[in-house]
Amino acid sequence: MKRFSWRQILAWGRPALGVVLLFVFIGGVWVGTATADLYIPRPGRGPLPLLDEAWNLVTAEYYGNLPPASVRFRGAIRGLLETLEDPYTVLLDPAPAQQEQQRLSGRYGGIGVSLWWAETGVIALTPNENGPAARAGVRPGDRLLAIDGVRLQASETLEAVAARLEGEVGSAVMLTLRREGTSDEITLTLTREETMQPSTEWRMVEGTDDVGYLRIQLFTTQTPDEVPQAVRELLQKGAHALVLDLRGNGGGMLADLNVIAGVFLPAGATVYYDVTETEEHEVQASGDPLFTGPLVVLVDGGTASTSEILAAALRDHGRALLIGAQTYGKSSIQALYPLPDGSMLHVTHAVWLTPARVRLDGVGLLPDVPAEPRPGADAALEAALTCFQAGECRR
């Protein structure tokens, strides 16, 4: 069996069902080989006589139609995996497996925009250059009022709104917008395309001239390149303090996290410990830090796995305060194995420890500054700005 390379080892923040739902609701395509005719060996021809006997009884006595062999075999695999009592060692069917690969590569059916809170309860858009939204006439700063005629609610999160914008490639979506500085509403109909979605978004915080904002939505193959680029651009715009937003980030690719951490930590600083059944490996930050100013990290219950590793490393080394709510708490690492029918096997092969050698399973990280979410406002970001203004964000 060919094992995925280290760059394809994941640290996801929720059990597989949560991962699949993430792709359904929030969202290089990898495609498996043609479906194989999977089967259970006949008695005397395989190593599983008990299973053979049980299945032969079923085939002889069952009243009704049997599902295809591939479906039956996946069911058998899932039954075996359930005995491990590990919610992260799972089998994904071909369609969710392909969605996972699309998500991690940054490809999805969408319109090519980033969302951000422009003011209390109002979401603004920034179109990706040459994306469907930009070509249709969406301008930076346009306020999003409705999607397909359904008005946005003040209680909706950015993630929920993003989910409404995504869909099947080729499908249409209608946006109701208000141009910045006007009261007139306009309607645009866009066609969703296969879009390369950046894993990050960044900007200067509105109402400030020296606070940058960097959000990592998911750790994908693009993130190690995007984070340094974002920090350089924010520094050029005059950022002296930085908000790193990891809320709702359920993890993703663990490879090259040392590069991302190295943007904020000195070379050689411990990012995490990778512990398998037989060995322990210390992962260290690499490169020279690009940003050494005041830093806060926004976290919540959706901050999990890879994002928890980064948040813990920044706090353990005294680089950042955590603001928001308790994180999810997941310390296991999964390796991915593609199977011949296009399905994907996730196998827990290691756990990680924080630089302080803490395992976070079921515990998570407690914020230094709690900030409960409020409808139509960003309480955590407001707390971060207050922290900067008071000069309390250096530990």
Coordinates of C-alpha atoms in Angstrom, one line a residue:
M1 CA 0.0 0.0 0.0
K2 CA 1.4 3.4 -1.0
R3 CA 1.3 5.8 1.9
F4 CA 0.7 9.5 1.3
S5 CA 3.8 11.7 1.7
W6 CA 4.3 13.7 4.9
R7 CA 2.8 16.7 3.1
Q8 CA -0.5 14.8 3.0
I9 CA -0.7 14.1 6.7
L10 CA -3.6 15.9 8.3
A11 CA -4.6 17.2 11.7
W12 CA -8.4 17.6 11.6
G13 CA -10.3 19.0 14.5
R14 CA -13.5 17.0 14.4
P15 CA -14.5 13.4 13.8
A16 CA -15.0 12.4 10.2
L17 CA -18.7 13.1 10.1
G18 CA -17.8 16.7 11.1
V19 CA -15.2 16.8 8.4
V20 CA -17.7 15.7 5.7
L21 CA -20.3 18.3 6.9
L22 CA -17.6 20.9 6.8
F23 CA -17.1 20.2 3.1
V24 CA -20.9 20.2 2.5
F25 CA -21.6 23.4 4.3
I26 CA -18.4 25.4 3.9
G27 CA -17.2 24.3 0.7
G28 CA -5.5 19.9 -7.9
V29 CA -8.5 17.6 -7.6
W30 CA -7.4 14.1 -6.6
V31 CA -9.5 11.4 -8.3
G32 CA -9.2 7.7 -7.5
T33 CA -8.9 4.9 -9.9
A34 CA -11.9 3.2 -11.4
T35 CA -14.1 1.4 -8.9
A36 CA -12.8 -2.1 -8.3
D37 CA -15.0 -5.2 -7.8
L38 CA -14.3 -5.7 -4.1
Y39 CA -15.3 -9.0 -2.6
I40 CA -15.2 -11.3 0.4
P41 CA -13.1 -14.4 -0.1
R42 CA -14.9 -17.8 -0.4
P43 CA -14.3 -20.4 2.3
G44 CA -10.9 -22.0 2.1
R45 CA -9.6 -19.2 -0.1
G46 CA -9.1 -16.5 2.5
P47 CA -7.9 -15.8 6.0
L48 CA -11.3 -14.9 7.5
P49 CA -13.3 -18.1 7.8
L50 CA -15.7 -16.7 10.4
L51 CA -16.5 -13.7 8.3
D52 CA -16.8 -16.0 5.2
E53 CA -19.3 -18.3 7.0
A54 CA -21.4 -15.4 8.3
W55 CA -21.5 -13.8 4.9
N56 CA -22.3 -17.0 3.1
L57 CA -25.3 -17.5 5.4
V58 CA -26.5 -13.9 4.6
T59 CA -26.2 -14.4 0.9
A60 CA -28.1 -17.7 1.1
E61 CA -30.8 -16.6 3.4
Y62 CA -31.3 -12.8 3.1
Y63 CA -34.7 -11.7 1.8
G64 CA -34.1 -8.7 -0.4
N65 CA -31.5 -7.2 -2.7
L66 CA -27.9 -7.1 -1.6
P67 CA -26.0 -3.8 -2.1
P68 CA -23.1 -3.7 -4.5
A69 CA -19.9 -5.4 -3.4
S70 CA -18.0 -2.1 -3.0
V71 CA -20.7 -0.9 -0.6
R72 CA -20.7 -4.1 1.4
F73 CA -16.9 -4.1 1.7
R74 CA -16.8 -0.5 2.9
G75 CA -19.4 -1.4 5.5
A76 CA -17.1 -4.2 6.7
I77 CA -14.1 -1.8 6.9
R78 CA -16.2 0.6 8.9
G79 CA -17.2 -2.2 11.3
L80 CA -13.6 -3.1 11.9
L81 CA -12.7 0.6 12.5
E82 CA -15.5 1.0 15.0
T83 CA -13.8 -1.5 17.2
L84 CA -10.9 0.9 17.7
E85 CA -13.2 3.5 19.3
D86 CA -11.3 6.3 17.6
P87 CA -13.6 8.8 15.9
Y88 CA -10.7 10.0 13.7
T89 CA -9.7 6.6 12.2
V90 CA -12.4 6.5 9.5
L91 CA -13.2 5.6 5.9
L92 CA -14.5 8.3 3.6
D93 CA -16.5 7.3 0.6
P94 CA -15.2 8.4 -2.9
A95 CA -17.3 11.6 -3.1
P96 CA -16.4 13.0 0.4
A97 CA -12.8 11.9 -0.2
Q98 CA -12.7 13.9 -3.4
Q99 CA -14.3 16.9 -1.6
E100 CA -11.6 16.6 1.0
Q101 CA -8.8 16.8 -1.5
Q102 CA -10.5 19.7 -3.2
R103 CA -10.9 21.6 0.0
L104 CA -7.2 21.0 1.0
S105 CA -6.1 22.2 -2.4
G106 CA -8.3 25.3 -2.1
R107 CA -10.5 24.4 -5.0
Y108 CA -14.3 24.6 -4.7
G109 CA -17.4 25.8 -6.6
G110 CA -17.8 29.4 -5.7
I111 CA -17.7 33.0 -6.8
G112 CA -14.3 34.1 -5.6
V113 CA -14.9 36.5 -2.7
S114 CA -13.7 37.0 0.9
L115 CA -16.1 38.1 3.6
W116 CA -15.5 40.5 6.5
W117 CA -17.4 42.5 9.0
A118 CA -17.5 46.1 7.8
E119 CA -19.5 47.3 10.7
T120 CA -21.9 45.9 13.3
G121 CA -24.1 43.3 11.6
V122 CA -22.9 44.2 8.1
I123 CA -20.8 41.9 5.9
A124 CA -18.6 43.3 3.1
L125 CA -17.0 41.6 0.2
T126 CA -13.6 41.6 -1.4
P127 CA -13.5 39.9 -4.8
N128 CA -10.6 37.8 -5.8
E129 CA -8.7 39.2 -8.8
N130 CA -10.2 37.9 -12.1
G131 CA -12.7 35.7 -10.2
P132 CA -16.4 35.3 -11.1
A133 CA -17.4 38.1 -8.6
A134 CA -14.9 40.6 -9.9
R135 CA -15.9 39.9 -13.5
A136 CA -19.5 40.3 -12.7
G137 CA -18.9 43.8 -11.2
V138 CA -18.6 43.1 -7.4
R139 CA -16.3 45.8 -6.0
P140 CA -14.2 45.8 -2.8
G141 CA -16.3 47.0 0.1
D142 CA -19.7 46.1 -1.4
R143 CA -22.1 45.3 1.4
L144 CA -23.9 42.0 1.0
L145 CA -27.6 42.2 1.8
A146 CA -29.1 39.1 0.4
I147 CA -28.3 35.8 -1.3
D148 CA -30.9 34.4 -3.8
G149 CA -33.4 36.9 -2.4
V150 CA -33.0 35.8 1.2
R151 CA -31.9 38.6 3.4
L152 CA -28.9 38.1 5.7
Q153 CA -29.6 38.0 9.4
A154 CA -27.5 39.8 12.0
S155 CA -27.0 36.5 13.8
E156 CA -25.4 34.7 10.8
T157 CA -21.7 34.0 11.0
L158 CA -19.2 34.6 8.2
E159 CA -18.9 30.8 7.8
A160 CA -22.7 30.3 7.4
V161 CA -22.8 33.1 4.8
A162 CA -19.8 31.7 2.9
A163 CA -21.6 28.3 2.8
R164 CA -24.6 29.9 1.1
L165 CA -22.3 31.4 -1.6
E166 CA -20.8 28.1 -2.5
G167 CA -22.3 25.3 -4.5
E168 CA -22.1 23.2 -7.6
V169 CA -19.9 24.4 -10.4
G170 CA -22.1 26.0 -13.1
S171 CA -25.0 26.9 -10.8
A172 CA -26.2 30.4 -10.4
V173 CA -26.4 32.6 -7.3
M174 CA -28.0 36.0 -7.0
L175 CA -26.5 38.7 -4.8
T176 CA -28.2 41.8 -3.5
L177 CA -25.5 44.4 -2.7
R178 CA -25.2 48.0 -1.5
R179 CA -22.3 50.0 -2.7
E180 CA -20.1 51.5 0.0
G181 CA -21.2 55.1 0.7
T182 CA -24.6 54.8 -1.0
S183 CA -28.1 53.6 -0.1
D184 CA -29.0 52.1 -3.5
E185 CA -29.3 48.3 -3.8
I186 CA -28.1 46.4 -6.8
T187 CA -28.6 42.8 -7.9
L188 CA -26.0 40.7 -9.7
T189 CA -26.4 37.1 -10.9
L190 CA -23.2 35.1 -10.9
T191 CA -22.3 31.6 -12.1
R192 CA -20.2 29.5 -9.7
E193 CA -16.9 28.3 -11.1
E194 CA -14.2 26.0 -9.9
T195 CA -12.3 28.6 -7.9
M196 CA -9.0 28.6 -6.1
Q197 CA -10.0 29.9 -2.7
P198 CA -7.1 31.4 -0.7
S199 CA -6.8 29.8 2.7
T200 CA -6.1 33.2 4.2
E201 CA -7.5 36.7 4.1
W202 CA -5.9 39.9 5.4
R203 CA -6.5 43.6 5.7
M204 CA -5.9 46.6 7.9
V205 CA -8.5 46.7 10.7
E206 CA -11.1 49.3 9.8
G207 CA -10.8 52.4 12.0
T208 CA -7.1 51.9 12.7
D209 CA -4.0 52.8 10.9
D210 CA -1.5 50.4 12.5
V211 CA -3.4 47.1 13.3
G212 CA -3.3 44.3 10.7
Y213 CA -5.8 41.4 10.6
L214 CA -4.9 38.0 9.2
R215 CA -7.4 35.1 9.1
I216 CA -6.4 31.6 8.4
Q217 CA -9.6 29.7 7.4
L218 CA -8.0 26.3 6.9
F219 CA -4.5 25.0 6.6
T220 CA -4.1 24.0 2.9
T221 CA -1.2 23.4 0.6
Q222 CA -1.3 27.2 -0.1
T223 CA -1.1 28.4 3.5
P224 CA 2.7 28.3 3.9
D225 CA 3.1 30.7 1.0
E226 CA 0.1 32.9 1.8
V227 CA 1.0 33.7 5.4
P228 CA 4.4 35.3 4.7
Q229 CA 2.9 37.2 1.8
A230 CA 0.1 38.5 4.0
V231 CA 2.4 39.6 6.7
R232 CA 4.7 41.4 4.3
E233 CA 1.8 43.3 2.8
L234 CA 0.4 44.3 6.2
L235 CA 3.9 45.6 7.3
Q236 CA 4.1 47.6 4.1
K237 CA 0.7 49.2 4.9
G238 CA 2.0 50.2 8.4
A239 CA 0.9 47.4 10.6
H240 CA 2.7 47.5 14.0
A241 CA 0.3 45.1 15.7
L242 CA -1.4 42.0 14.3
V243 CA -4.6 40.0 15.0
L244 CA -4.2 36.4 13.9
D245 CA -7.8 34.9 13.6
L246 CA -8.0 31.1 13.9
R247 CA -11.6 31.0 14.9
G248 CA -13.6 28.3 13.1
N249 CA -10.3 26.8 11.7
G250 CA -10.7 23.0 12.2
G251 CA -7.2 22.1 11.1
G252 CA -6.0 20.7 7.8
M253 CA -2.5 20.1 6.5
L254 CA 0.1 19.8 9.2
A255 CA 3.1 19.8 6.9
D256 CA 5.0 23.1 6.8
L257 CA 3.4 24.4 10.0
N258 CA 7.0 25.0 11.1
V259 CA 7.3 27.5 8.2
I260 CA 4.1 29.3 9.2
A261 CA 5.1 29.4 12.9
G262 CA 8.5 30.7 11.8
V263 CA 6.8 33.9 10.6
F264 CA 6.3 34.8 14.3
L265 CA 8.8 32.7 16.3
P266 CA 12.6 32.6 16.2
A267 CA 14.2 29.8 14.3
G268 CA 14.6 26.7 16.4
A269 CA 11.7 27.4 18.7
T270 CA 9.6 24.3 19.4
V271 CA 6.3 24.3 17.6
Y272 CA 5.1 20.9 18.8
Y273 CA 6.2 17.4 19.6
D274 CA 5.1 14.6 17.2
V275 CA 4.8 11.3 19.2
T276 CA 4.2 7.9 17.6
E277 CA 4.2 4.5 19.2
T278 CA 8.0 4.2 18.8
E279 CA 9.5 7.6 18.7
E280 CA 9.2 11.3 19.4
H281 CA 10.1 14.1 17.0
E282 CA 10.5 17.8 17.9
V283 CA 9.2 20.1 15.2
Q284 CA 10.9 23.5 15.3
A285 CA 10.2 26.9 13.7
S286 CA 12.2 27.6 10.6
G287 CA 13.3 30.8 8.9
D288 CA 13.7 34.3 10.3
P289 CA 10.5 35.8 11.9
L290 CA 8.8 38.4 9.8
F291 CA 6.6 39.9 12.5
T292 CA 7.9 40.6 16.0
G293 CA 5.4 43.2 17.1
P294 CA 2.3 42.9 19.5
L295 CA 0.3 39.8 18.5
V296 CA -3.0 38.4 19.6
V297 CA -4.7 35.1 18.4
L298 CA -8.5 34.9 18.2
V299 CA -9.8 31.4 19.1
D300 CA -13.1 29.7 19.7
G301 CA -14.7 26.2 19.9
G302 CA -14.1 25.7 16.2
T303 CA -10.3 26.2 16.6
A304 CA -9.0 22.7 16.5
S305 CA -6.0 20.5 15.8
T306 CA -3.4 22.3 13.5
S307 CA -4.8 25.7 14.5
E308 CA -4.5 24.7 18.2
I309 CA -0.9 23.7 17.7
L310 CA -0.1 27.1 16.3
A311 CA -2.0 29.0 19.0
A312 CA -0.4 26.9 21.7
A313 CA 3.1 27.5 20.3
L314 CA 2.6 31.2 20.1
R315 CA 1.4 31.4 23.7
D316 CA 3.9 29.0 25.2
H317 CA 6.7 31.0 23.8
G318 CA 5.2 34.3 25.1
R319 CA 4.5 35.7 21.7
A320 CA 0.8 36.1 21.9
L321 CA -2.3 36.3 24.1
L322 CA -5.3 34.1 23.2
I323 CA -8.6 36.0 23.0
G324 CA -12.1 34.5 22.6
A325 CA -13.4 31.1 23.8
Q326 CA -12.1 27.7 24.8
T327 CA -10.8 25.7 21.8
Y328 CA -12.0 22.3 20.6
G329 CA -9.2 20.1 22.0
K330 CA -7.7 17.5 19.6
S331 CA -4.2 16.1 19.7
S332 CA -4.2 13.3 17.2
I333 CA -2.7 13.2 13.7
Q334 CA -4.0 11.2 10.9
A335 CA -2.2 9.7 7.9
L336 CA -4.2 9.3 4.6
Y337 CA -4.3 6.3 2.4
P338 CA -6.1 6.3 -0.9
L339 CA -7.9 3.0 -1.7
P340 CA -8.5 1.6 -5.2
D341 CA -12.2 2.5 -5.4
G342 CA -11.5 6.2 -4.7
S343 CA -12.3 6.1 -1.0
M344 CA -9.9 7.4 1.6
L345 CA -8.7 5.8 4.8
H346 CA -7.8 8.1 7.7
V347 CA -5.6 6.4 10.3
T348 CA -4.5 8.0 13.6
H349 CA -0.7 7.4 13.6
A350 CA 0.6 9.9 16.2
V351 CA -0.4 12.5 18.8
W352 CA 1.1 16.0 19.2
L353 CA 2.1 17.8 22.4
T354 CA 2.4 21.6 22.9
P355 CA 5.9 23.1 23.5
A356 CA 5.0 22.8 27.2
R357 CA 4.3 19.1 26.6
V358 CA 0.6 19.3 27.1
R359 CA -1.9 17.1 25.3
L360 CA -5.1 18.9 24.6
D361 CA -7.6 16.1 23.9
G362 CA -11.0 16.9 25.4
V363 CA -9.5 20.0 27.1
G364 CA -8.4 22.5 24.5
L365 CA -6.9 25.9 25.2
L366 CA -8.5 28.4 27.6
P367 CA -8.2 32.0 26.4
D368 CA -6.2 34.6 28.3
V369 CA -9.0 37.1 27.6
P370 CA -12.5 35.5 27.3
A371 CA -14.8 37.2 24.8
E372 CA -18.2 35.7 24.2
P373 CA -19.7 36.3 20.7
R374 CA -22.5 38.8 20.3
P375 CA -24.9 38.9 17.3
G376 CA -23.9 41.5 14.8
A377 CA -20.6 42.3 16.5
D378 CA -17.1 40.9 16.8
A379 CA -16.5 40.9 20.5
A380 CA -13.1 39.1 20.3
L381 CA -11.7 41.6 17.7
E382 CA -13.0 44.5 19.9
A383 CA -11.2 42.9 22.9
A384 CA -8.0 42.6 20.8
L385 CA -8.1 46.3 19.9
T386 CA -8.7 47.2 23.5
C387 CA -5.7 45.1 24.5
F388 CA -3.5 46.9 21.9
Q389 CA -4.6 50.3 23.0
A390 CA -3.9 49.5 26.7
G391 CA -0.5 48.1 25.8
E392 CA -1.3 44.8 27.4
C393 CA -0.7 42.4 24.5
R394 CA 2.9 41.7 25.1
R395 CA 3.5 38.9 27.5

